[in-house]
Tab-separated table of C-alpha atoms in Angstrom:
chain	number	residue	atom	x	y	z
A	1	GLN	CA	146.290	98.310	148.450
A	2	VAL	CA	147.656	96.915	144.535
A	3	GLN	CA	149.172	94.068	143.728
A	4	LEU	CA	149.970	93.364	139.753
A	5	VAL	CA	151.343	89.676	139.690
A	6	GLU	CA	153.078	87.862	136.196
A	7	SER	CA	153.079	84.433	135.409
A	8	GLY	CA	153.081	82.635	132.165
A	9	GLY	CA	157.491	83.696	132.176
A	10	GLY	CA	159.414	80.502	131.249
A	11	LEU	CA	162.251	77.865	129.272
A	12	VAL	CA	161.326	78.359	125.924
A	13	GLN	CA	163.354	77.710	122.859
A	14	PRO	CA	163.976	80.070	119.634
A	15	GLY	CA	161.073	80.950	117.147
A	16	GLY	CA	158.175	79.060	120.296
A	17	SER	CA	156.061	81.707	121.752
A	18	LEU	CA	154.803	82.141	125.147
A	19	ARG	CA	151.851	84.151	126.393
A	20	LEU	CA	152.612	86.450	129.601
A	21	SER	CA	149.691	87.417	131.840
A	22	CYS	CA	149.518	90.144	134.865
A	23	VAL	CA	146.535	90.467	137.358
A	24	ALA	CA	145.865	93.847	139.195
A	25	SER	CA	144.241	93.677	141.784
A	26	GLY	CA	143.881	95.684	145.621
A	27	SER	CA	141.012	98.282	146.033
A	28	ILE	CA	140.735	99.660	142.484
A	29	LEU	CA	138.899	102.671	141.129
A	30	SER	CA	140.377	103.385	137.448
A	31	VAL	CA	143.305	101.693	135.179
A	32	GLY	CA	145.324	103.736	132.923
A	33	HIS	CA	147.386	102.827	130.277
A	34	MET	CA	149.205	99.352	131.199
A	35	GLU	CA	152.513	98.296	129.956
A	36	TRP	CA	155.660	95.196	129.520
A	37	TYR	CA	158.359	95.954	129.426
A	38	GLN	CA	162.211	93.885	129.726
A	39	GLN	CA	165.499	94.480	131.410
A	40	ALA	CA	168.130	92.166	130.731
A	41	PRO	CA	170.595	90.764	132.674
A	42	GLY	CA	173.502	94.079	132.799
A	43	LYS	CA	170.340	96.341	131.021
A	44	GLU	CA	168.643	99.388	131.751
A	45	ARG	CA	164.530	98.296	131.960
A	46	GLU	CA	163.705	99.501	128.781
A	47	LEU	CA	159.704	99.946	127.297
A	48	VAL	CA	158.353	96.834	125.301
A	49	ALA	CA	154.740	97.717	124.817
A	50	ARG	CA	152.125	99.648	125.326
A	51	ILE	CA	148.154	99.399	126.196
A	52	THR	CA	146.238	102.692	126.879
A	53	SER	CA	142.609	102.160	128.480
A	54	GLY	CA	140.893	103.202	125.018
A	55	GLY	CA	143.119	99.504	123.650
A	56	ASN	CA	145.410	102.000	121.287
A	57	THR	CA	148.872	99.893	120.911
A	58	ASN	CA	152.731	100.897	120.530
A	59	TYR	CA	155.832	98.918	120.522
A	60	ALA	CA	159.294	99.064	120.683
A	61	ASN	CA	160.603	98.283	117.151
A	62	SER	CA	162.697	94.904	118.208
A	63	VAL	CA	159.468	93.292	118.831
A	64	LYS	CA	157.129	94.805	116.324
A	65	GLY	CA	155.087	92.147	114.487
A	66	ARG	CA	156.232	88.821	116.844
A	67	PHE	CA	154.936	90.915	120.310
A	68	THR	CA	150.974	90.726	121.019
A	69	ILE	CA	149.884	93.360	123.650
A	70	SER	CA	146.121	92.749	125.282
A	71	ARG	CA	143.367	93.556	127.500
A	72	ASP	CA	140.306	92.393	129.985
A	73	ASN	CA	139.558	95.507	131.277
A	74	ALA	CA	136.459	93.577	133.010
A	75	LYS	CA	139.153	91.215	134.434
A	76	ASN	CA	142.428	94.233	135.253
A	77	THR	CA	144.200	92.102	132.983
A	78	VAL	CA	146.889	92.284	130.592
A	79	TYR	CA	148.935	89.679	128.278
A	80	LEU	CA	151.583	89.633	126.558
A	81	GLN	CA	152.109	87.282	123.057
A	82	MET	CA	155.581	86.707	122.509
A	83	ASN	CA	156.106	84.879	119.286
A	84	SER	CA	159.098	83.821	117.013
A	85	LEU	CA	160.631	84.488	119.651
A	86	LYS	CA	164.565	84.947	119.437
A	87	PRO	CA	167.258	84.795	122.078
A	88	GLU	CA	167.906	88.042	122.766
A	89	ASP	CA	164.223	88.593	123.688
A	90	THR	CA	165.609	86.809	127.570
A	91	ALA	CA	165.099	89.055	130.502
A	92	VAL	CA	162.990	89.995	133.296
A	93	TYR	CA	159.956	90.607	131.807
A	94	TYR	CA	157.427	93.802	134.470
A	95	CYS	CA	154.343	94.924	134.057
A	96	HIS	CA	153.483	98.846	134.387
A	97	ALA	CA	149.953	99.945	134.993
A	98	ALA	CA	148.735	103.798	136.020
A	99	ILE	CA	146.105	102.854	138.297
A	100	VAL	CA	144.027	104.929	140.720
A	101	TYR	CA	143.030	103.089	144.268
A	102	SER	CA	140.955	103.351	147.224
A	103	GLY	CA	142.816	106.336	149.194
A	104	THR	CA	143.999	107.910	145.932
A	105	TYR	CA	142.815	110.725	143.752
A	106	ASP	CA	145.539	110.622	140.748
A	107	TYR	CA	146.296	107.857	138.536
A	108	ARG	CA	150.024	106.118	140.078
A	109	ASP	CA	152.839	103.718	139.054
A	110	CYS	CA	152.272	100.494	140.031
A	111	TRP	CA	154.785	97.674	138.873
A	112	GLY	CA	154.332	93.776	138.902
A	113	GLN	CA	157.674	91.903	140.681
A	114	GLY	CA	158.738	90.046	136.536
A	115	THR	CA	158.214	86.762	135.370
A	116	GLN	CA	161.451	85.526	134.060
A	117	VAL	CA	161.604	84.667	130.138
A	118	THR	CA	164.509	81.994	128.672
A	119	VAL	CA	164.689	81.931	125.445
A	120	SER	CA	167.561	78.852	124.317
A	121	SER	CA	168.265	75.455	122.622
C-alpha cells in the first residue's frame, strides 16, 4: 500500500554532515507527522526528531542545535540535515510517518527500512 524509502546514509568523519531523505509513495491520502528514529547496536530505537503536518518540530536533547528536520508536503518527503556529527550518532536511522492510505480511515504507522550512518575517522 505505502512504502517509505530512506537514502543519504553513509560514512562520514566526526564534524562532518549528512542529509537523509525519506520518500513516501503509494496510495496516500494524507500524511500526518513524520519522524526520524535512530537505533545503535544493542540499543533500543529512539526518537531523534519529529515534524508535524503544520511544520512544528521537536528534537531529542542529544541532537538539538545540530540536526534539522524538514518536509516537502508536495513530495511526501521528510529530510534530516545532520551537522557536526559525532561518533555517538552512529546508528541505523529509520523514517516513520503517520499515513492515511487507500482502504484505511485513520492514520497508520509506516516505517522505512533504515539507512546506516557511521561517524568515524
